[in-house]
Coordinates of N, CA and C in Angstrom, one line a residue:
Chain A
X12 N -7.2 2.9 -29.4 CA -7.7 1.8 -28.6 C -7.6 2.1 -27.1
X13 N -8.1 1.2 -25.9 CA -8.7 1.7 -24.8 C -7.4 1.7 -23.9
X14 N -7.1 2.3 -23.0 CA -5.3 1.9 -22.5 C -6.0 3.2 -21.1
X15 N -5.2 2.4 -20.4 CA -4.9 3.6 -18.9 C -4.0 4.3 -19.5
X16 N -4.5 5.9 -18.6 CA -3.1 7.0 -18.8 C -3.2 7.1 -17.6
X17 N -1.7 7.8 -17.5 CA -1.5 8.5 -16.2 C 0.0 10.0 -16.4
X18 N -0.7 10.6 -15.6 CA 0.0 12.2 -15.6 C 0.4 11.9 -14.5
X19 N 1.6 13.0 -14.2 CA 2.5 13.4 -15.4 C 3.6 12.3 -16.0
X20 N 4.6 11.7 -16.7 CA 4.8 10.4 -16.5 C 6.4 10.8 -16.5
X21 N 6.8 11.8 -16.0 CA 8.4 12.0 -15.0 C 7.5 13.3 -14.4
X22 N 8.3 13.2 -12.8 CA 8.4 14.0 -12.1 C 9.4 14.3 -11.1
X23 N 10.2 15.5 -11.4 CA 11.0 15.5 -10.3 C 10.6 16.4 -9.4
X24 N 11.3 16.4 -8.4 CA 10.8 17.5 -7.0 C 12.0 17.2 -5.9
X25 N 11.6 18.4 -5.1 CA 12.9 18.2 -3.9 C 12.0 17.4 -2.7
X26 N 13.2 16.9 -2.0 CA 12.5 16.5 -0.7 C 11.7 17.2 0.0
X27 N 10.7 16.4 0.8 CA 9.6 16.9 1.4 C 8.4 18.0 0.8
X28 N 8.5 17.7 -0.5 CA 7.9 18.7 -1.4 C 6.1 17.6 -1.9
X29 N 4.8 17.9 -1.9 CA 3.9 17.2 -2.4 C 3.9 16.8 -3.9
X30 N 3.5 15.4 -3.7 CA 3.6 14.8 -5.1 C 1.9 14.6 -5.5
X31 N 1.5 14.5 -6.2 CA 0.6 13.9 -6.9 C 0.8 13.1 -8.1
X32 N 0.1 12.0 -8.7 CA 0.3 11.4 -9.6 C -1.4 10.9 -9.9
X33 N -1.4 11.0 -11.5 CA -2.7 10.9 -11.7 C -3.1 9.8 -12.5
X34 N -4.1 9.0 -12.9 CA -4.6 8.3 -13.6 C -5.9 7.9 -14.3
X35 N -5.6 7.8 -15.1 CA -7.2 7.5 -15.5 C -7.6 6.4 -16.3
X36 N -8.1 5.4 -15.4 CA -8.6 4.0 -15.9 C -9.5 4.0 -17.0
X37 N -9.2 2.6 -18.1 CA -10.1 2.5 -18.8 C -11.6 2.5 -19.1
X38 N -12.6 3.3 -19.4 CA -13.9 3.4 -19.4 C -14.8 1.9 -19.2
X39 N -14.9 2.2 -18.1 CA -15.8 0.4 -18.0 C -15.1 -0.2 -17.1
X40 N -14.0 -0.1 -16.7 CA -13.2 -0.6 -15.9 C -13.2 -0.1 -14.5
X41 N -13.7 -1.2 -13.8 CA -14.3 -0.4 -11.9 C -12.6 -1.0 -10.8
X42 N -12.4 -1.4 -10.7 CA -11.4 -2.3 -10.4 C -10.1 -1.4 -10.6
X43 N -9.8 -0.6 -9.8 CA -8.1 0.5 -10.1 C -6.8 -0.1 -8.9
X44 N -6.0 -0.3 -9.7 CA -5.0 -0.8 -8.7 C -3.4 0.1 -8.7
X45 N -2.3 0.4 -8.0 CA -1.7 1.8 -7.7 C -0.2 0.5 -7.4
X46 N 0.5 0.3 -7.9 CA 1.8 -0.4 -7.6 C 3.2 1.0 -7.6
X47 N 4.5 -0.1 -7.0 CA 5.3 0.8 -6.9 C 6.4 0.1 -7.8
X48 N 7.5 0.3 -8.6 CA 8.3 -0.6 -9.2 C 9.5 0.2 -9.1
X49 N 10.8 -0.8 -8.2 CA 11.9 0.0 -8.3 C 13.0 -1.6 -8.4
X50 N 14.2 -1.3 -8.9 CA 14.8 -2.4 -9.0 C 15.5 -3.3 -7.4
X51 N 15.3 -2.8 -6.6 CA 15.4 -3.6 -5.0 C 14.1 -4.2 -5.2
X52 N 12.8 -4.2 -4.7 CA 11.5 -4.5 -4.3 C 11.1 -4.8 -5.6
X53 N 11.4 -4.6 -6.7 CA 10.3 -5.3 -8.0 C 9.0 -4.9 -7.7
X54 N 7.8 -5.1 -8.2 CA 6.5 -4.5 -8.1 C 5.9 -4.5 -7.1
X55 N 5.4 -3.7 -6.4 CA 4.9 -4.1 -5.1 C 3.3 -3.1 -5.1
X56 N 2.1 -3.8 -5.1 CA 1.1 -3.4 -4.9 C 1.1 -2.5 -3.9
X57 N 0.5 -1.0 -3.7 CA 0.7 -0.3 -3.0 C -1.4 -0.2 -2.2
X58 N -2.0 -0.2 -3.2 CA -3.2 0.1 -3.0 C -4.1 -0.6 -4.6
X59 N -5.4 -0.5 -3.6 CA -6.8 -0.7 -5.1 C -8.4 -0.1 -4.5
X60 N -8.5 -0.1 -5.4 CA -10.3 0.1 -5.5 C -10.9 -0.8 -6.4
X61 N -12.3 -0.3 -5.7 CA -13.4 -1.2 -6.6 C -14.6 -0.4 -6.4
X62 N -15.3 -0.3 -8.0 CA -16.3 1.0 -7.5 C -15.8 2.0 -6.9
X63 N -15.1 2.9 -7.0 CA -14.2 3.5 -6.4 C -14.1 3.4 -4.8
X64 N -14.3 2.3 -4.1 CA -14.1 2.3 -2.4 C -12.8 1.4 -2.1
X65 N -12.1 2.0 -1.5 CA -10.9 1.3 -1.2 C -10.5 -0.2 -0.5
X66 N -10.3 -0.9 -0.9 CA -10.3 -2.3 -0.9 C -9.1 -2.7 0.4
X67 N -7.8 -2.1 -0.4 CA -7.2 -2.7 0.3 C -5.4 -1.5 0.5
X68 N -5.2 -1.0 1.1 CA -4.7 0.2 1.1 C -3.2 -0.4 2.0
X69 N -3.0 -2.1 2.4 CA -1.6 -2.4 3.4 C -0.2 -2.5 2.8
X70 N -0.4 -1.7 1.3 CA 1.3 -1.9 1.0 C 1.7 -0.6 1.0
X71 N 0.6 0.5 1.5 CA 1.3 1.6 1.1 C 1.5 2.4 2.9
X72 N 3.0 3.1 3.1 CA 2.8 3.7 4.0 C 2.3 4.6 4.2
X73 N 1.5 4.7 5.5 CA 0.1 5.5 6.0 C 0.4 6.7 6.2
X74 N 1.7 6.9 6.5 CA 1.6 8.5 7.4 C 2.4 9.6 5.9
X75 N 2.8 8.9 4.6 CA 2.6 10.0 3.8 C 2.0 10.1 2.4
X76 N 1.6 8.8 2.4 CA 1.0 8.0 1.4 C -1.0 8.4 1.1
X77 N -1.4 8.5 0.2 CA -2.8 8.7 0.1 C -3.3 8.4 -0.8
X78 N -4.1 7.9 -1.1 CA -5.0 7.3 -2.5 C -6.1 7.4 -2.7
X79 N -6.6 8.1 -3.8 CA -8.6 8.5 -3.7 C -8.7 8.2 -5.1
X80 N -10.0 7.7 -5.1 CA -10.7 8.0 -6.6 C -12.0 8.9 -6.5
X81 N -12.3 10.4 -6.8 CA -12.5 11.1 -6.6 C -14.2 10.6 -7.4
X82 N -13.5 10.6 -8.4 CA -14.8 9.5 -9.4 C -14.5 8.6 -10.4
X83 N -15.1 8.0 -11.1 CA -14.9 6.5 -11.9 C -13.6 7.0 -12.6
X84 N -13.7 8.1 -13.4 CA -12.4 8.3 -14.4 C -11.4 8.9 -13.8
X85 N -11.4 8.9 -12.3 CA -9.9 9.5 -12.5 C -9.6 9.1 -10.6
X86 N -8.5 8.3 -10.8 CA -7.7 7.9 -9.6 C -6.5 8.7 -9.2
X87 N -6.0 9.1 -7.8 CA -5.1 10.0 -7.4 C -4.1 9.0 -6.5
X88 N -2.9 9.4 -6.4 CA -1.9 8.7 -5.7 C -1.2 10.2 -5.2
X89 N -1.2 10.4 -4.0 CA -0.6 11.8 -2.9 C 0.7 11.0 -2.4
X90 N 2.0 12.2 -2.6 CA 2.6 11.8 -1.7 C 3.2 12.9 -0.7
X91 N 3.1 12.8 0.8 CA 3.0 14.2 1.1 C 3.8 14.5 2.9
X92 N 4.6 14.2 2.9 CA 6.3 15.2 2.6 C 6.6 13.5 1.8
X93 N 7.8 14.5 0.6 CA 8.0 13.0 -0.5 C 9.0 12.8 0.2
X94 N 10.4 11.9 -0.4 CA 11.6 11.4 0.1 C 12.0 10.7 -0.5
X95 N 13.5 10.6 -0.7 CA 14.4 10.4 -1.7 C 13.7 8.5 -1.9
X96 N 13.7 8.0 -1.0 CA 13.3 6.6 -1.0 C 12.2 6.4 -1.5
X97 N 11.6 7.4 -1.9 CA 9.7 7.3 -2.9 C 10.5 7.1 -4.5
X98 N 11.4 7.1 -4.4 CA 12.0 7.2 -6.0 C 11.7 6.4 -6.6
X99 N 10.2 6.0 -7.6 CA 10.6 4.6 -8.5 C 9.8 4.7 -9.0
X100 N 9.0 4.0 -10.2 CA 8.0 4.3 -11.1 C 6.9 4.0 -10.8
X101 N 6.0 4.7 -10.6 CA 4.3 4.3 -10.0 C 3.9 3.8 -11.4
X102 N 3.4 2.6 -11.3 CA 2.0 2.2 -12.1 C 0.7 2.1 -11.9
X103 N -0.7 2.4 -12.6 CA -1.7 2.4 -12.4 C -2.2 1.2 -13.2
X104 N -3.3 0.6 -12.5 CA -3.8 -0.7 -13.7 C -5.2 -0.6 -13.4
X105 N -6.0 -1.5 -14.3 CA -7.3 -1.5 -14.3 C -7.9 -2.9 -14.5
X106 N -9.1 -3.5 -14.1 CA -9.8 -4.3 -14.8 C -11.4 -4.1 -14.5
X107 N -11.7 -4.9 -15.1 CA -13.5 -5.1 -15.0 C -14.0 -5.8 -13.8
X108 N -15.2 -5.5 -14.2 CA -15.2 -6.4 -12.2 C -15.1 -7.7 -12.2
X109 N -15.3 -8.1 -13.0 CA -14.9 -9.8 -13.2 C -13.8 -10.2 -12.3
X110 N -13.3 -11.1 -11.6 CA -11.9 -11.2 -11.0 C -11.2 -12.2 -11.8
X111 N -10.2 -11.9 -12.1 CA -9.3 -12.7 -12.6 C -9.1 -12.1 -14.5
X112 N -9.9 -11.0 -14.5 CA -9.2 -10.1 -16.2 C -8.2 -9.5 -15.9
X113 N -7.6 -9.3 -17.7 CA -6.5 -8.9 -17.4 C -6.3 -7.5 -16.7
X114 N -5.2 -6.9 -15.7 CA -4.8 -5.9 -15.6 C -4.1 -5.0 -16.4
X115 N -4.7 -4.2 -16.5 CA -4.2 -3.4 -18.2 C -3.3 -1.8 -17.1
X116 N -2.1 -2.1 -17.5 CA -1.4 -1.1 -16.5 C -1.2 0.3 -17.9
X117 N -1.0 1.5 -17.0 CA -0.7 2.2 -17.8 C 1.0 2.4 -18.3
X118 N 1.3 3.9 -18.6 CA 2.8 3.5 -18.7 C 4.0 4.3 -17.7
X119 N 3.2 4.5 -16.6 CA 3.8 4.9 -15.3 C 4.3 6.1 -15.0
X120 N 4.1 6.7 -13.5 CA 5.1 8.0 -13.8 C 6.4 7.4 -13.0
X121 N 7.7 8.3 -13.7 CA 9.0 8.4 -13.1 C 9.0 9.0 -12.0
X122 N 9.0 9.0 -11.0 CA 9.5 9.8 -10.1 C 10.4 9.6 -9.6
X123 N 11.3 11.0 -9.4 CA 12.6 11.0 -8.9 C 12.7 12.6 -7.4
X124 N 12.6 11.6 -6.3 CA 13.0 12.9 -5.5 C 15.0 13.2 -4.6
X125 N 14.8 14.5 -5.2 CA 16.4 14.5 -4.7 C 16.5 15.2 -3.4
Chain B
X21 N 4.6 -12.0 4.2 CA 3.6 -12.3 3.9 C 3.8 -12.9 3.0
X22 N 2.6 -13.3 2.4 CA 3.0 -14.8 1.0 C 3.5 -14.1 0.0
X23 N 4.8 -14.4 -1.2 CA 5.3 -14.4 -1.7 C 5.8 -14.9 -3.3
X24 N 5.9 -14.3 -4.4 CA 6.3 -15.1 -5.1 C 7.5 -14.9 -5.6
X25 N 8.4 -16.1 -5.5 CA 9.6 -16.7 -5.7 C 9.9 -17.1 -7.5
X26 N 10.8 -16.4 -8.4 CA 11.3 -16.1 -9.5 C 12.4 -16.7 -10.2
X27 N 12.7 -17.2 -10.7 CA 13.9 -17.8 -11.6 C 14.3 -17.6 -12.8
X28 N 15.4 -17.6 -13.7 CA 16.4 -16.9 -13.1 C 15.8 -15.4 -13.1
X29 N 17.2 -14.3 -12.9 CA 16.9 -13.0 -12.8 C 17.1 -12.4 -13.9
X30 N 18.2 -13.2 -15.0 CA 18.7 -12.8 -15.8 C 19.0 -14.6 -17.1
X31 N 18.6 -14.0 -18.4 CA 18.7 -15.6 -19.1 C 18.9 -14.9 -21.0
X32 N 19.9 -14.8 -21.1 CA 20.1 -15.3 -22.5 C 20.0 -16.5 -23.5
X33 N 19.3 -16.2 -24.4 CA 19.7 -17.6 -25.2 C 19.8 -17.1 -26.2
X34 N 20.1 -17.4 -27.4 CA 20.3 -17.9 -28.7 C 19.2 -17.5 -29.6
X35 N 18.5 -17.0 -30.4 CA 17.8 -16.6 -31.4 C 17.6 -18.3 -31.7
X36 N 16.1 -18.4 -31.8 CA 15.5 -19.7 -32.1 C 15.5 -20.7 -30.8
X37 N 16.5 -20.4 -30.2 CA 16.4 -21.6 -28.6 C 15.0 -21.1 -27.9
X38 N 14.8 -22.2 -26.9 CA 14.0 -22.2 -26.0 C 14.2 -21.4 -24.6
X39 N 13.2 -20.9 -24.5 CA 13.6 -19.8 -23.0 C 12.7 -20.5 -21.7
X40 N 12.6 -20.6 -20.7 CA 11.6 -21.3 -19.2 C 12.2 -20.1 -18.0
X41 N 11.3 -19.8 -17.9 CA 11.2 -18.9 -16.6 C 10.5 -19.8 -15.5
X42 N 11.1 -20.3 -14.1 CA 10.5 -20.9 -13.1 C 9.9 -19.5 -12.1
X43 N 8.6 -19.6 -11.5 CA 8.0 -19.2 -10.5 C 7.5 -20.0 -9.0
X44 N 7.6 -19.8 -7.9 CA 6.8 -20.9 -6.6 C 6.2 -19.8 -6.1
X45 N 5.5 -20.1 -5.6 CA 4.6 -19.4 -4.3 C 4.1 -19.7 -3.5
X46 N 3.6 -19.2 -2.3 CA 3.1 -19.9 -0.8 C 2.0 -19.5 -0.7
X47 N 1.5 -19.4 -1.3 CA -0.4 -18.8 -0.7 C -1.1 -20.0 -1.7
X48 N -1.4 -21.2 -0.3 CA -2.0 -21.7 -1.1 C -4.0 -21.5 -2.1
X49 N -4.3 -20.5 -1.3 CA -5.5 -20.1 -1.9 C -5.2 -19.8 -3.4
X50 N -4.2 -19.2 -3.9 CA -4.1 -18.8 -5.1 C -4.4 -19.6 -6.2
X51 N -5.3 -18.8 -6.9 CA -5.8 -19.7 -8.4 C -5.7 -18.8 -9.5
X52 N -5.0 -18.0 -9.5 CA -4.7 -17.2 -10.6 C -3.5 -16.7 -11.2
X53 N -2.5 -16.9 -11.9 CA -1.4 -17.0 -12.3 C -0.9 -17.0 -13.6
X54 N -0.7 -15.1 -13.6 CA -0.7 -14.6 -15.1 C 0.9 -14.3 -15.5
X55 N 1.3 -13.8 -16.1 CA 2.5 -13.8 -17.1 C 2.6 -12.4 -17.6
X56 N 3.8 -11.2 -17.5 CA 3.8 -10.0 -18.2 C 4.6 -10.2 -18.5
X57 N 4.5 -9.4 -19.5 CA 5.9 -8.7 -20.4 C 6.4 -7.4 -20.0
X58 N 7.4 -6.7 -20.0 CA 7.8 -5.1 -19.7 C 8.8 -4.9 -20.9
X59 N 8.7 -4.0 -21.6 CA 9.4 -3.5 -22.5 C 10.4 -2.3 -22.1
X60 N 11.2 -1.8 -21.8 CA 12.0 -1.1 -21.6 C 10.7 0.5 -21.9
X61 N 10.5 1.4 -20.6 CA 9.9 2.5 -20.7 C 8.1 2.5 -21.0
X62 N 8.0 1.2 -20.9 CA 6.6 1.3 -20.6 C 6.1 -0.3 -19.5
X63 N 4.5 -0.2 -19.1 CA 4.0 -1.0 -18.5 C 4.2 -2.4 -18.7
X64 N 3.8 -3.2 -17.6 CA 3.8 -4.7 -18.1 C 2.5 -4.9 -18.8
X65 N 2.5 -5.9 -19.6 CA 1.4 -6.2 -20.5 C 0.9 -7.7 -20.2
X66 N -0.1 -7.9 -20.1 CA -0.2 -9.5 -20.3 C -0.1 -10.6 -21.1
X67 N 0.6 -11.4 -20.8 CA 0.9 -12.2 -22.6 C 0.3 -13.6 -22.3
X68 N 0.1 -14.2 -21.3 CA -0.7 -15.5 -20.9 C -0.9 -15.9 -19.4
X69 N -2.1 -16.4 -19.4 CA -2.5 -16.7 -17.8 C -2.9 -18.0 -17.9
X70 N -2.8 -18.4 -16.7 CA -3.7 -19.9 -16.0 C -4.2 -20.1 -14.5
X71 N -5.2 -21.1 -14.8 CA -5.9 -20.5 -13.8 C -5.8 -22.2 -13.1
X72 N -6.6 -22.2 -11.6 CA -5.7 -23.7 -10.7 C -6.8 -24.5 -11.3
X73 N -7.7 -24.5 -12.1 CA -8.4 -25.4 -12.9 C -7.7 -26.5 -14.1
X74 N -6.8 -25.5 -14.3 CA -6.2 -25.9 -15.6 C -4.3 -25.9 -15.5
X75 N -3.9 -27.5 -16.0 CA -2.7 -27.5 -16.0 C -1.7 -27.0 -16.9
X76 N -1.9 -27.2 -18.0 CA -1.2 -26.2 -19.2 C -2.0 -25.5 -19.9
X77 N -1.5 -24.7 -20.7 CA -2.0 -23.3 -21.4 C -1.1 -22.8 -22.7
X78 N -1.5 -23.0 -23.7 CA -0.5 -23.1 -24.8 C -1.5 -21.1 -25.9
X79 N -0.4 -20.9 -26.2 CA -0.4 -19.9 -27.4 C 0.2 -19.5 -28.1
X80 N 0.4 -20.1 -29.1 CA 1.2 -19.8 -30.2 C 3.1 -20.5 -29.3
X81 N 3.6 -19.4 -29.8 CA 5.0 -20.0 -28.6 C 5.1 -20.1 -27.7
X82 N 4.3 -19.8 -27.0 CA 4.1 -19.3 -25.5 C 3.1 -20.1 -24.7
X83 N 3.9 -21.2 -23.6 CA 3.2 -21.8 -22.4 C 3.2 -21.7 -21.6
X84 N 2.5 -21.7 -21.0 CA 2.5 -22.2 -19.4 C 2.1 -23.3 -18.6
X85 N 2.7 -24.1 -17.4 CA 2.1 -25.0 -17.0 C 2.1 -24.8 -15.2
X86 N 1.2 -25.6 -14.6 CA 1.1 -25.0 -13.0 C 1.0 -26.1 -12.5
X87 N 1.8 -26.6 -11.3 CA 1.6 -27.5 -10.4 C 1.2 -26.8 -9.2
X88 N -0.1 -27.7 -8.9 CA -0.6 -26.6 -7.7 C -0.1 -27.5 -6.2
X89 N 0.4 -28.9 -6.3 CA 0.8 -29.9 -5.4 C 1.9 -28.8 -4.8
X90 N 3.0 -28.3 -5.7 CA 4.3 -28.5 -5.6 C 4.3 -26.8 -5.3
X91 N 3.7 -26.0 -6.4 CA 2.7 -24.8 -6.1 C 4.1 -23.5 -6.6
X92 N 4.2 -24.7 -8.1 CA 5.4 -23.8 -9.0 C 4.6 -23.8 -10.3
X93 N 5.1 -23.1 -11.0 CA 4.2 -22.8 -11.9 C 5.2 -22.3 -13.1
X94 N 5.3 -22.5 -14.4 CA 6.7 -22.0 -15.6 C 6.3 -21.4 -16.4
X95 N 6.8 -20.7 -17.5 CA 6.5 -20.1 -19.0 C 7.5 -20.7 -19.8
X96 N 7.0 -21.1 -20.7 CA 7.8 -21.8 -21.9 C 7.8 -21.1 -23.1
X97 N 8.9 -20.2 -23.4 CA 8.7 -19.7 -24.8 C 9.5 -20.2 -25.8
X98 N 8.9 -20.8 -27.1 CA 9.6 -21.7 -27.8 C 10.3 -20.5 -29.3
X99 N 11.4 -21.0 -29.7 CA 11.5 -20.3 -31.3 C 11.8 -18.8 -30.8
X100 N 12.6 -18.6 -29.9 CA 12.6 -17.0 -29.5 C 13.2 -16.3 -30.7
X101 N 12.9 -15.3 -30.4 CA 13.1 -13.9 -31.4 C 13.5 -13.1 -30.6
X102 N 14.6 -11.8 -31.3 CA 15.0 -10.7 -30.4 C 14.0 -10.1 -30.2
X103 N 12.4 -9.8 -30.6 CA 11.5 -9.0 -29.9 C 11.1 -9.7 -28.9
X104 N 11.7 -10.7 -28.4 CA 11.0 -11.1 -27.1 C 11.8 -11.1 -26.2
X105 N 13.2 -9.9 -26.5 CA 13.5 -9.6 -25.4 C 13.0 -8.4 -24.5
X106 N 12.9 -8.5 -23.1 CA 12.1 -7.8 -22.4 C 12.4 -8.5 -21.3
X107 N 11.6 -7.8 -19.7 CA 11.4 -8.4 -18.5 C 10.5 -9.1 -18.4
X108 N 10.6 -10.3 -18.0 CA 9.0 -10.9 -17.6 C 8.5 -11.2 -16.4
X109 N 7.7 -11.2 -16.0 CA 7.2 -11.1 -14.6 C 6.1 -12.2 -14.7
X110 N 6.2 -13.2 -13.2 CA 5.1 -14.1 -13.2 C 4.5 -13.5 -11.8
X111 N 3.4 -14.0 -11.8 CA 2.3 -13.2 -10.3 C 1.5 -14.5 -9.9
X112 N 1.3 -14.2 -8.6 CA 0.0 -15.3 -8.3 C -1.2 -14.3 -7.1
X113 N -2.1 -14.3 -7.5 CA -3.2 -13.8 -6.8 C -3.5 -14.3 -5.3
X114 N -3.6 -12.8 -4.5 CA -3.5 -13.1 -3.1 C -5.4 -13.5 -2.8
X115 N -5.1 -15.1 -2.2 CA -5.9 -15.9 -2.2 C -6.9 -15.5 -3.3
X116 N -8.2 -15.5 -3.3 CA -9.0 -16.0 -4.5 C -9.2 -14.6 -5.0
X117 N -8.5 -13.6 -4.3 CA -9.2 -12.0 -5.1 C -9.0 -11.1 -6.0
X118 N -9.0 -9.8 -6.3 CA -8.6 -9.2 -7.3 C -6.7 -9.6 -7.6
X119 N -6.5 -8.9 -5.9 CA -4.9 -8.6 -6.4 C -4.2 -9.6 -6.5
X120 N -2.5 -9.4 -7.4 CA -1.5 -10.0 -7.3 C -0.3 -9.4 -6.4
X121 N 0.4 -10.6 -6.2 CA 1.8 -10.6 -6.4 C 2.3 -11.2 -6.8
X122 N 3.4 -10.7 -7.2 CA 5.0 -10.6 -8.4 C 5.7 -11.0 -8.0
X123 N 6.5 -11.4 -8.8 CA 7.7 -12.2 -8.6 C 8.8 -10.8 -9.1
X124 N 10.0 -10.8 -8.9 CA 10.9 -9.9 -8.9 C 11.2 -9.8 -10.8
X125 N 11.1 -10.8 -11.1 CA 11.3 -10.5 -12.9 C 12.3 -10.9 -13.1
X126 N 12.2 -11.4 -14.4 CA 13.5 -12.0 -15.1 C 13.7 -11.6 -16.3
X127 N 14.9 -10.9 -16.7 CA 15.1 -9.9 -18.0 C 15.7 -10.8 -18.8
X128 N 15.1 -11.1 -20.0 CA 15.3 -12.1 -21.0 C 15.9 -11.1 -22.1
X129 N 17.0 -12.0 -22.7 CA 17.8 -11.3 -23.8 C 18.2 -12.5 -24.3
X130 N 17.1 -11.8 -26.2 CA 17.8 -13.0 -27.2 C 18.6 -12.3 -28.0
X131 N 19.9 -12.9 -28.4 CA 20.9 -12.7 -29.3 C 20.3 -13.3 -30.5
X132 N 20.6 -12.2 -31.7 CA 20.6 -13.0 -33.3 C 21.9 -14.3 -33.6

């Protein structure tokens, strides 16, 4: 059945080292959204698209933070020098363009930087 | 920036008792106000929504009802089972658009 993935779903690395995390929204699904989940902050929307053009990019920080969807199937989250404080689980979600379907999240990567 | 506000953080009950998760929030534009589940090691799932049209919302065990005056909103799970323990998360959509925000979650644990 139809489900978001996302690669790789742990990653470790040392500080200041490039992260990438990848995803790939459900087929038919234009609407990609990029959250962060750690147990201080609870979920916190980082970024989204629609048709892949970026909507709304104010929860994520700018100066290491980066988000593209390159094309429909496949969304990217950069993080670039990482830091111990990037440590928490990224999720990726999806819906249709309709507003108000459900968000179908994938099953997140771990990231852990020491 | 607008927020949503979660109750409790943590809630046991009893196998067969009744579970209520309270949520508020401040944006009053918001009309969309969904419900996840998180399972330990994977994503949240959706398990019931409402929208500021509609005051309750029933499925099977599982309700919801929204005051949009007071601008709190609950889940009511009736007949709990240990598979419905998990975290659950309530959200309300920032003003009328795609996104949410979350409430911090409340990890529900039912005892047999």
């Amino acid at each position: 059945d139809a489900r978001v993935t996302q690669t790789p779903r742990h990653k470790v690395t040392e500080m200041g080292q490039e992260v990438t995390m990848r995803c790939q929204p459900i087929l038919g699904h234009n609407t990609v959204f990029w959250y962060r989940q750690t147990m201080m902050q609870g979920l916190e929307l980082l970024a989204y698209f629609r048709n892949r053009a970026p909507l709304d990019d104010s929860g994520m920080p700018k100066d290491r933070f980066s988000a593209e969807m390159p094309d429909a199937t496949l969304a990217t989250l950069k993080i670039q020098p990482s830091e111990p404080r990037d440590s928490a689980v990224y999720f990726c979600a999806s819906d249709r363009e309709q507003s108000y379907n459900e968000q179908f999240f994938g099953p997140g990567t771990r990231l852990t930087v020491l | 920036g607008e927020n949503v506000e979660q109750h409790p953080s943590t809630l046991s009950v009893q196998e067969g008792d009744s579970a209520v998760i309270k949520c508020t929030y401040s944006d009053s534009a918001s009309n969309y106000f969904p419900w996840y589940k998180q399972e330990l090691g994977k994503g949240p799932q959706l398990i019931i929504d409402i929208r500021s049209n509609v005051g309750e919302k029933k499925d099977q065990r599982i309700a919801v009802t929204l005051n949009k005056t007071a601008k709190h909103f609950s889940l009511h799970i009736t007949e709990t089972q240990p598979e419905d323990s998990a975290v659950y998360f309530c959200a309300a959509s920032i003003g009328s658009g795609y996104a949410l925000n979350f409430g911090k979650g409340t990890s529900l644990l039912v005892t047999p």
